[in-house]
CSV table of N, CA and C in Angstrom, one decimal:
chain,number,residue,atom,x,y,z
A,923,UNK,N,-38.7,23.1,-9.3
A,923,UNK,CA,-37.5,23.5,-8.6
A,923,UNK,C,-37.4,22.6,-7.4
A,924,UNK,N,-36.2,22.1,-7.1
A,924,UNK,CA,-35.9,21.2,-6.0
A,924,UNK,C,-35.4,22.0,-4.9
A,925,UNK,N,-36.1,22.0,-3.8
A,925,UNK,CA,-35.8,22.8,-2.6
A,925,UNK,C,-35.3,21.9,-1.5
A,926,UNK,N,-34.4,22.4,-0.6
A,926,UNK,CA,-33.9,21.6,0.5
A,926,UNK,C,-33.4,22.6,1.6
A,927,UNK,N,-33.2,22.0,2.7
A,927,UNK,CA,-32.6,22.8,3.8
A,927,UNK,C,-31.1,22.6,3.8
A,928,UNK,N,-30.4,23.7,4.0
A,928,UNK,CA,-28.9,23.6,4.1
A,928,UNK,C,-28.5,22.8,5.3
A,929,UNK,N,-27.7,21.8,5.2
A,929,UNK,CA,-27.3,21.0,6.4
A,929,UNK,C,-26.4,21.8,7.3
A,930,UNK,N,-25.8,22.8,6.8
A,930,UNK,CA,-24.8,23.6,7.6
A,930,UNK,C,-25.5,24.7,8.4
A,931,UNK,N,-26.4,25.5,7.7
A,931,UNK,CA,-27.1,26.6,8.4
A,931,UNK,C,-28.6,26.4,8.6
A,932,UNK,N,-29.2,25.5,7.9
A,932,UNK,CA,-30.6,25.2,8.0
A,932,UNK,C,-31.5,26.0,7.2
A,933,UNK,N,-31.0,27.0,6.4
A,933,UNK,CA,-31.8,27.8,5.5
A,933,UNK,C,-32.4,27.0,4.3
A,934,UNK,N,-33.5,27.4,3.9
A,934,UNK,CA,-34.2,26.8,2.7
A,934,UNK,C,-33.5,27.4,1.5
A,935,UNK,N,-33.1,26.5,0.5
A,935,UNK,CA,-32.5,27.0,-0.7
A,935,UNK,C,-32.8,26.0,-1.9
A,936,UNK,N,-32.6,26.5,-3.1
A,936,UNK,CA,-32.7,25.7,-4.3
A,936,UNK,C,-31.5,24.8,-4.4
A,937,UNK,N,-31.7,23.5,-4.3
A,937,UNK,CA,-30.6,22.5,-4.3
A,937,UNK,C,-29.7,22.8,-5.5
A,938,UNK,N,-28.4,22.6,-5.2
A,938,UNK,CA,-27.4,22.7,-6.3
A,938,UNK,C,-26.4,21.6,-6.2
A,939,UNK,N,-25.4,21.6,-7.0
A,939,UNK,CA,-24.5,20.5,-7.0
A,939,UNK,C,-23.7,20.2,-5.7
A,940,UNK,N,-23.7,21.1,-4.8
A,940,UNK,CA,-22.9,20.9,-3.6
A,940,UNK,C,-23.9,20.6,-2.4
A,941,UNK,N,-25.2,20.7,-2.6
A,941,UNK,CA,-26.2,20.4,-1.5
A,941,UNK,C,-26.0,21.3,-0.3
A,942,UNK,N,-25.5,22.4,-0.4
A,942,UNK,CA,-25.5,23.5,0.6
A,942,UNK,C,-25.8,24.8,0.0
A,943,UNK,N,-26.3,25.7,0.8
A,943,UNK,CA,-26.8,27.0,0.2
A,943,UNK,C,-25.6,27.8,-0.3
A,944,UNK,N,-25.9,28.8,-1.2
A,944,UNK,CA,-24.8,29.6,-1.7
A,944,UNK,C,-24.1,30.4,-0.7
A,945,UNK,N,-24.8,30.8,0.4
A,945,UNK,CA,-24.1,31.6,1.4
A,945,UNK,C,-23.1,30.7,2.1
A,946,UNK,N,-23.4,29.5,2.4
A,946,UNK,CA,-22.4,28.6,3.1
A,946,UNK,C,-21.3,28.2,2.1
A,947,UNK,N,-21.6,28.1,0.8
A,947,UNK,CA,-20.5,27.9,-0.1
A,947,UNK,C,-19.5,29.0,-0.1
A,948,UNK,N,-20.0,30.3,0.0
A,948,UNK,CA,-19.1,31.4,0.1
A,948,UNK,C,-18.3,31.4,1.4
A,949,UNK,N,-18.9,31.0,2.5
A,949,UNK,CA,-18.3,30.9,3.8
A,949,UNK,C,-17.2,29.9,3.8
A,950,UNK,N,-17.4,28.7,3.2
A,950,UNK,CA,-16.5,27.7,3.1
A,950,UNK,C,-15.3,28.1,2.2
A,951,UNK,N,-15.5,28.8,1.1
A,951,UNK,CA,-14.4,29.3,0.3
A,951,UNK,C,-13.6,30.3,1.0
A,952,UNK,N,-14.2,31.2,1.9
A,952,UNK,CA,-13.4,32.1,2.7
A,952,UNK,C,-12.6,31.3,3.7
A,953,UNK,N,-13.1,30.3,4.3
A,953,UNK,CA,-12.4,29.5,5.2
A,953,UNK,C,-11.2,28.8,4.5
A,954,UNK,N,-11.4,28.3,3.3
A,954,UNK,CA,-10.3,27.7,2.6
A,954,UNK,C,-9.2,28.7,2.3
A,955,UNK,N,-9.6,29.9,1.9
A,955,UNK,CA,-8.6,30.9,1.6
A,955,UNK,C,-7.8,31.3,2.8
A,956,UNK,N,-8.5,31.3,4.0
A,956,UNK,CA,-7.8,31.6,5.3
A,956,UNK,C,-6.7,30.5,5.5
A,957,UNK,N,-7.2,29.3,5.4
A,957,UNK,CA,-6.3,28.1,5.6
A,957,UNK,C,-5.1,28.2,4.7
A,958,UNK,N,-5.4,28.4,3.4
A,958,UNK,CA,-4.3,28.4,2.4
A,958,UNK,C,-3.3,29.5,2.7
A,959,UNK,N,-3.8,30.7,3.0
A,959,UNK,CA,-2.9,31.8,3.3
A,959,UNK,C,-2.0,31.5,4.5
A,960,UNK,N,-2.6,30.9,5.6
A,960,UNK,CA,-1.9,30.6,6.8
A,960,UNK,C,-0.8,29.5,6.5
A,961,UNK,N,-1.2,28.5,5.7
A,961,UNK,CA,-0.2,27.5,5.4
A,961,UNK,C,0.9,27.9,4.4
A,962,UNK,N,0.7,28.9,3.6
A,962,UNK,CA,1.7,29.5,2.8
A,962,UNK,C,2.8,30.1,3.7
A,963,UNK,N,2.4,30.8,4.8
A,963,UNK,CA,3.3,31.4,5.7
A,963,UNK,C,3.9,30.5,6.7
A,964,UNK,N,3.1,29.5,7.1
A,964,UNK,CA,3.6,28.5,8.1
A,964,UNK,C,3.5,27.1,7.6
A,965,UNK,N,4.5,26.7,6.8
A,965,UNK,CA,4.5,25.4,6.1
A,965,UNK,C,4.6,24.2,7.1
A,966,UNK,N,5.1,24.4,8.3
A,966,UNK,CA,5.2,23.4,9.3
A,966,UNK,C,4.1,23.3,10.3
A,967,UNK,N,3.0,24.0,10.0
A,967,UNK,CA,1.9,24.1,11.0
A,967,UNK,C,1.2,22.7,11.0
A,968,UNK,N,0.6,22.4,12.2
A,968,UNK,CA,-0.2,21.2,12.4
A,968,UNK,C,-1.7,21.7,12.1
A,969,UNK,N,-2.5,20.7,12.0
A,969,UNK,CA,-3.9,21.0,11.8
A,969,UNK,C,-4.5,21.7,12.9
A,970,UNK,N,-4.1,21.5,14.2
A,970,UNK,CA,-4.5,22.2,15.4
A,970,UNK,C,-4.1,23.6,15.3
A,971,UNK,N,-2.9,23.9,14.9
A,971,UNK,CA,-2.4,25.3,14.8
A,971,UNK,C,-3.1,26.0,13.7
A,972,UNK,N,-3.4,25.4,12.6
A,972,UNK,CA,-4.2,26.0,11.5
A,972,UNK,C,-5.6,26.4,12.0
A,973,UNK,N,-6.2,25.5,12.7
A,973,UNK,CA,-7.5,25.7,13.2
A,973,UNK,C,-7.6,26.8,14.2
A,974,UNK,N,-6.6,26.9,15.1
A,974,UNK,CA,-6.6,27.9,16.1
A,974,UNK,C,-6.3,29.3,15.5
A,975,UNK,N,-5.4,29.3,14.5
A,975,UNK,CA,-5.0,30.6,13.9
A,975,UNK,C,-6.1,31.2,12.9
A,976,UNK,N,-6.9,30.3,12.3
A,976,UNK,CA,-7.8,30.7,11.3
A,976,UNK,C,-9.3,30.7,11.8
A,977,UNK,N,-9.5,30.0,12.8
A,977,UNK,CA,-10.9,29.8,13.3
A,977,UNK,C,-11.7,28.8,12.5
A,978,UNK,N,-11.1,28.1,11.6
A,978,UNK,CA,-11.7,27.0,10.8
A,978,UNK,C,-11.7,25.7,11.6
A,979,UNK,N,-12.8,25.0,11.7
A,979,UNK,CA,-12.8,23.7,12.4
A,979,UNK,C,-11.9,22.7,11.8
A,980,UNK,N,-11.4,21.8,12.7
A,980,UNK,CA,-10.5,20.7,12.3
A,980,UNK,C,-11.3,19.8,11.3
A,981,UNK,N,-12.6,19.7,11.5
A,981,UNK,CA,-13.4,18.9,10.6
A,981,UNK,C,-13.4,19.4,9.2
A,982,UNK,N,-13.5,20.8,9.1
A,982,UNK,CA,-13.6,21.4,7.8
A,982,UNK,C,-12.2,21.3,7.1
A,983,UNK,N,-11.1,21.5,7.9
A,983,UNK,CA,-9.8,21.4,7.3
A,983,UNK,C,-9.5,20.0,6.8
A,984,UNK,N,-10.0,19.0,7.6
A,984,UNK,CA,-9.9,17.6,7.2
A,984,UNK,C,-10.6,17.4,5.9
A,985,UNK,N,-11.8,18.0,5.7
A,985,UNK,CA,-12.5,17.9,4.5
A,985,UNK,C,-11.7,18.5,3.3
A,986,UNK,N,-11.1,19.6,3.6
A,986,UNK,CA,-10.3,20.2,2.5
A,986,UNK,C,-9.1,19.3,2.1
A,987,UNK,N,-8.5,18.6,3.1
A,987,UNK,CA,-7.4,17.7,2.8
A,987,UNK,C,-8.0,16.5,1.9
A,988,UNK,N,-9.1,15.9,2.4
A,988,UNK,CA,-9.6,14.8,1.7
A,988,UNK,C,-10.1,15.1,0.3
A,989,UNK,N,-10.6,16.4,0.1
A,989,UNK,CA,-11.0,16.8,-1.2
A,989,UNK,C,-9.8,17.1,-2.1
A,990,UNK,N,-8.6,17.1,-1.5
A,990,UNK,CA,-7.4,17.4,-2.3
A,990,UNK,C,-7.1,18.9,-2.4
A,991,UNK,N,-7.8,19.7,-1.7
A,991,UNK,CA,-7.6,21.2,-1.8
A,991,UNK,C,-6.4,21.6,-1.0
A,992,UNK,N,-6.1,20.9,0.1
A,992,UNK,CA,-4.9,21.2,0.9
A,992,UNK,C,-4.1,19.9,0.8
A,993,UNK,N,-2.8,20.0,0.4
A,993,UNK,CA,-2.0,18.8,0.3
A,993,UNK,C,-1.1,18.6,1.5
A,994,UNK,N,-1.0,17.4,1.9
A,994,UNK,CA,-0.2,17.1,3.0
A,994,UNK,C,1.3,17.0,2.6
A,995,UNK,N,1.5,16.8,1.3
A,995,UNK,CA,2.8,16.7,0.7
A,995,UNK,C,3.6,18.0,0.9
A,996,UNK,N,2.9,19.1,0.8
A,996,UNK,CA,3.5,20.4,0.9
A,996,UNK,C,3.7,20.9,2.4
A,997,UNK,N,2.9,20.2,3.2
A,997,UNK,CA,2.9,20.6,4.7
A,997,UNK,C,3.2,19.3,5.5
A,998,UNK,N,4.5,19.1,5.9
A,998,UNK,CA,4.9,17.9,6.5
A,998,UNK,C,4.3,17.6,7.8
A,999,UNK,N,3.8,18.5,8.6
A,999,UNK,CA,3.2,18.3,9.9
A,999,UNK,C,1.6,18.2,9.8
A,1000,UNK,N,1.1,18.4,8.6
A,1000,UNK,CA,-0.4,18.4,8.4
A,1000,UNK,C,-0.9,17.0,8.4
A,1001,UNK,N,-1.5,16.6,9.5
A,1001,UNK,CA,-2.2,15.3,9.7
A,1001,UNK,C,-3.6,15.5,10.2
A,1002,UNK,N,-4.5,14.6,10.0
A,1002,UNK,CA,-5.9,14.7,10.4
A,1002,UNK,C,-6.2,13.4,11.2
A,1003,UNK,N,-7.3,13.5,11.9
A,1003,UNK,CA,-7.7,12.3,12.8
A,1003,UNK,C,-8.3,11.1,12.0
A,1004,UNK,N,-7.9,9.9,12.4
A,1004,UNK,CA,-8.5,8.7,12.0
A,1004,UNK,C,-10.0,8.8,12.3
A,1005,UNK,N,-10.9,8.3,11.4
A,1005,UNK,CA,-12.3,8.4,11.6
A,1005,UNK,C,-12.8,7.5,12.7
A,1006,UNK,N,-12.0,6.5,13.1
A,1006,UNK,CA,-12.4,5.5,14.1
A,1006,UNK,C,-11.8,5.8,15.4
A,1007,UNK,N,-10.5,6.0,15.5
A,1007,UNK,CA,-9.9,6.2,16.9
A,1007,UNK,C,-9.4,7.6,17.1
A,1008,UNK,N,-9.2,8.4,16.1
A,1008,UNK,CA,-8.7,9.8,16.3
A,1008,UNK,C,-7.3,10.0,16.2
A,1009,UNK,N,-6.5,8.9,16.1
A,1009,UNK,CA,-5.0,9.1,16.0
A,1009,UNK,C,-4.7,9.9,14.7
A,1010,UNK,N,-3.7,10.7,14.7
A,1010,UNK,CA,-3.4,11.5,13.5
A,1010,UNK,C,-2.8,10.7,12.4
A,1011,UNK,N,-3.3,10.9,11.1
A,1011,UNK,CA,-2.9,10.1,10.0
A,1011,UNK,C,-2.6,11.1,8.8
A,1012,UNK,N,-2.0,10.7,7.7
A,1012,UNK,CA,-1.7,11.5,6.6
A,1012,UNK,C,-2.4,11.1,5.3
A,1013,UNK,N,-3.0,9.9,5.3
A,1013,UNK,CA,-3.8,9.5,4.1
A,1013,UNK,C,-4.9,8.5,4.5
A,1014,UNK,N,-5.8,8.3,3.6
A,1014,UNK,CA,-7.0,7.4,3.8
A,1014,UNK,C,-7.9,7.9,4.9
A,1015,UNK,N,-8.8,7.1,5.4
A,1015,UNK,CA,-9.8,7.5,6.4
A,1015,UNK,C,-9.5,6.9,7.7
A,1016,UNK,N,-8.7,5.8,7.7
A,1016,UNK,CA,-8.4,5.0,9.0
A,1016,UNK,C,-6.9,4.8,9.1
A,1017,UNK,N,-6.4,4.7,10.3
A,1017,UNK,CA,-5.0,4.4,10.6
A,1017,UNK,C,-4.8,2.9,10.3
A,1018,UNK,N,-3.6,2.5,10.2
A,1018,UNK,CA,-3.2,1.1,9.9
A,1018,UNK,C,-3.8,0.2,10.9
A,1019,UNK,N,-3.8,0.6,12.2
A,1019,UNK,CA,-4.3,-0.3,13.2
A,1019,UNK,C,-5.8,-0.6,13.1
A,1020,UNK,N,-6.6,0.5,12.9
A,1020,UNK,CA,-8.0,0.3,12.7
A,1020,UNK,C,-8.3,-0.4,11.4
A,1021,UNK,N,-7.6,-0.2,10.4
A,1021,UNK,CA,-7.8,-0.9,9.1
A,1021,UNK,C,-7.5,-2.4,9.3
A,1022,UNK,N,-6.4,-2.7,10.0
A,1022,UNK,CA,-6.1,-4.2,10.3
A,1022,UNK,C,-7.2,-4.8,11.1
A,1023,UNK,N,-7.7,-4.1,12.1
A,1023,UNK,CA,-8.7,-4.6,13.0
A,1023,UNK,C,-10.0,-4.9,12.2
A,1024,UNK,N,-10.3,-3.9,11.3
A,1024,UNK,CA,-11.5,-4.1,10.5
A,1024,UNK,C,-11.4,-5.3,9.5
A,1025,UNK,N,-10.2,-5.4,8.9
A,1025,UNK,CA,-10.0,-6.6,8.1
A,1025,UNK,C,-10.1,-7.9,8.8
A,1026,UNK,N,-9.5,-7.9,10.0
A,1026,UNK,CA,-9.5,-9.1,10.9
A,1026,UNK,C,-11.0,-9.5,11.3
A,1027,UNK,N,-11.7,-8.4,11.6
A,1027,UNK,CA,-13.1,-8.7,12.0
A,1027,UNK,C,-14.0,-9.1,10.8
A,1028,UNK,N,-13.7,-8.6,9.7
A,1028,UNK,CA,-14.5,-9.0,8.5
A,1028,UNK,C,-14.1,-10.4,8.1
A,1029,UNK,N,-12.8,-10.8,8.2
A,1029,UNK,CA,-12.4,-12.1,7.9
A,1029,UNK,C,-13.0,-13.1,8.9
A,1030,UNK,N,-13.1,-12.8,10.2
A,1030,UNK,CA,-13.7,-13.6,11.2
A,1030,UNK,C,-15.2,-13.8,10.9
A,1031,UNK,N,-15.8,-12.7,10.5
A,1031,UNK,CA,-17.3,-12.8,10.2
A,1031,UNK,C,-17.5,-13.6,8.9
A,1032,UNK,N,-16.6,-13.5,8.0
A,1032,UNK,CA,-16.7,-14.3,6.7
A,1032,UNK,C,-16.6,-15.8,7.1
A,1033,UNK,N,-15.6,-16.1,8.0
A,1033,UNK,CA,-15.4,-17.5,8.4
A,1033,UNK,C,-16.7,-18.1,9.1
A,1034,UNK,N,-17.2,-17.2,10.0
A,1034,UNK,CA,-18.5,-17.6,10.7
A,1034,UNK,C,-19.6,-17.9,9.7
A,1035,UNK,N,-19.7,-17.0,8.7
A,1035,UNK,CA,-20.7,-17.1,7.7
A,1035,UNK,C,-20.6,-18.4,6.8
A,1036,UNK,N,-19.3,-18.6,6.4
A,1036,UNK,CA,-19.1,-19.8,5.6
A,1036,UNK,C,-19.2,-21.1,6.4
A,1037,UNK,N,-18.9,-21.0,7.7
A,1037,UNK,CA,-18.9,-22.2,8.6
A,1037,UNK,C,-20.3,-22.5,9.0
A,1038,UNK,N,-21.3,-21.7,8.7
A,1038,UNK,CA,-22.7,-22.0,9.2
A,1038,UNK,C,-23.4,-23.0,8.3
A,1039,UNK,N,-22.8,-23.4,7.2
A,1039,UNK,CA,-23.3,-24.4,6.3
A,1039,UNK,C,-24.5,-23.9,5.5
A,1040,UNK,N,-24.4,-22.6,5.0
A,1040,UNK,CA,-25.4,-22.1,4.2
A,1040,UNK,C,-25.5,-22.7,2.8
A,1041,UNK,N,-26.6,-22.9,2.3
A,1041,UNK,CA,-26.8,-23.4,0.9
A,1041,UNK,C,-26.3,-22.4,-0.1
A,1042,UNK,N,-25.5,-22.9,-1.0
A,1042,UNK,CA,-25.1,-22.1,-2.1
A,1042,UNK,C,-24.0,-21.1,-1.8
A,1043,UNK,N,-23.3,-21.2,-0.6
A,1043,UNK,CA,-22.3,-20.3,-0.3
A,1043,UNK,C,-21.1,-20.4,-1.2
A,1044,UNK,N,-20.9,-21.5,-1.8
A,1044,UNK,CA,-19.7,-21.6,-2.7
A,1044,UNK,C,-20.0,-20.8,-4.0
A,1045,UNK,N,-21.3,-20.8,-4.4
A,1045,UNK,CA,-21.7,-20.0,-5.6
A,1045,UNK,C,-21.5,-18.5,-5.4
A,1046,UNK,N,-21.6,-18.1,-4.1
A,1046,UNK,CA,-21.5,-16.6,-3.9
A,1046,UNK,C,-20.1,-16.1,-3.5
A,1047,UNK,N,-19.1,-17.0,-3.5
A,1047,UNK,CA,-17.8,-16.6,-3.2
A,1047,UNK,C,-17.3,-15.4,-4.0
A,1048,UNK,N,-16.8,-14.4,-3.3
A,1048,UNK,CA,-16.3,-13.2,-4.0
A,1048,UNK,C,-17.4,-12.1,-4.3
A,1049,UNK,N,-18.6,-12.4,-3.9
A,1049,UNK,CA,-19.6,-11.4,-4.1
A,1049,UNK,C,-20.3,-11.0,-2.7
A,1050,UNK,N,-21.1,-10.0,-2.7
A,1050,UNK,CA,-21.8,-9.7,-1.5
A,1050,UNK,C,-20.9,-8.8,-0.6
A,1051,UNK,N,-21.3,-8.8,0.7
A,1051,UNK,CA,-20.7,-7.9,1.7
A,1051,UNK,C,-19.2,-8.2,2.0
A,1052,UNK,N,-18.9,-9.5,1.9
A,1052,UNK,CA,-17.6,-10.0,2.2
A,1052,UNK,C,-16.7,-10.3,1.0
A,1053,UNK,N,-17.1,-9.9,-0.1
A,1053,UNK,CA,-16.3,-10.1,-1.3
A,1053,UNK,C,-14.9,-9.5,-1.3
A,1054,UNK,N,-14.8,-8.3,-0.7
A,1054,UNK,CA,-13.5,-7.7,-0.5
A,1054,UNK,C,-12.6,-8.5,0.3
A,1055,UNK,N,-13.1,-9.2,1.4
A,1055,UNK,CA,-12.3,-10.0,2.3
A,1055,UNK,C,-11.7,-11.2,1.5
A,1056,UNK,N,-12.6,-11.8,0.7
A,1056,UNK,CA,-12.2,-12.9,-0.1
A,1056,UNK,C,-11.1,-12.6,-1.1
A,1057,UNK,N,-11.2,-11.4,-1.7
A,1057,UNK,CA,-10.2,-10.9,-2.7
A,1057,UNK,C,-8.9,-10.7,-1.9
A,1058,UNK,N,-9.0,-10.1,-0.7
A,1058,UNK,CA,-7.8,-9.8,0.1
A,1058,UNK,C,-7.1,-11.1,0.5
A,1059,UNK,N,-7.9,-12.1,0.9
A,1059,UNK,CA,-7.4,-13.4,1.3
A,1059,UNK,C,-6.7,-14.2,0.2
A,1060,UNK,N,-7.2,-14.0,-1.0
A,1060,UNK,CA,-6.7,-14.7,-2.2
A,1060,UNK,C,-5.4,-14.1,-2.8
A,1061,UNK,N,-5.0,-13.0,-2.3
A,1061,UNK,CA,-3.8,-12.3,-2.9
A,1061,UNK,C,-2.6,-12.9,-2.6
């Protein structure tokens, strides 16, 4: 039997497919039902309003959205924070600004790497950590 500590409550439990204890799974399902019920009544609610009305953390509501359990399509004001800067977004993990900055930084790092005159760098093009940047640049 594979045992572990629940990352949410710290209790010892037999590991399952969700990696949290059964008690926390039930609590999360109750939180989901609260959010769903509130959003059925208040379709224009923001994530902050849902959190305040239900007592469910913004982090957990964001998780429900990313899992596809709560849809932003049905709730026009439902946005969650960008993982980098915190600005409210409706899809992905980062806002366009942070994604552009990351792409720019990766491109600059790839140029530095290729400009260092490493042996065999032509053979590695499109692979490794910066392969995505190369693909993006070649589109």
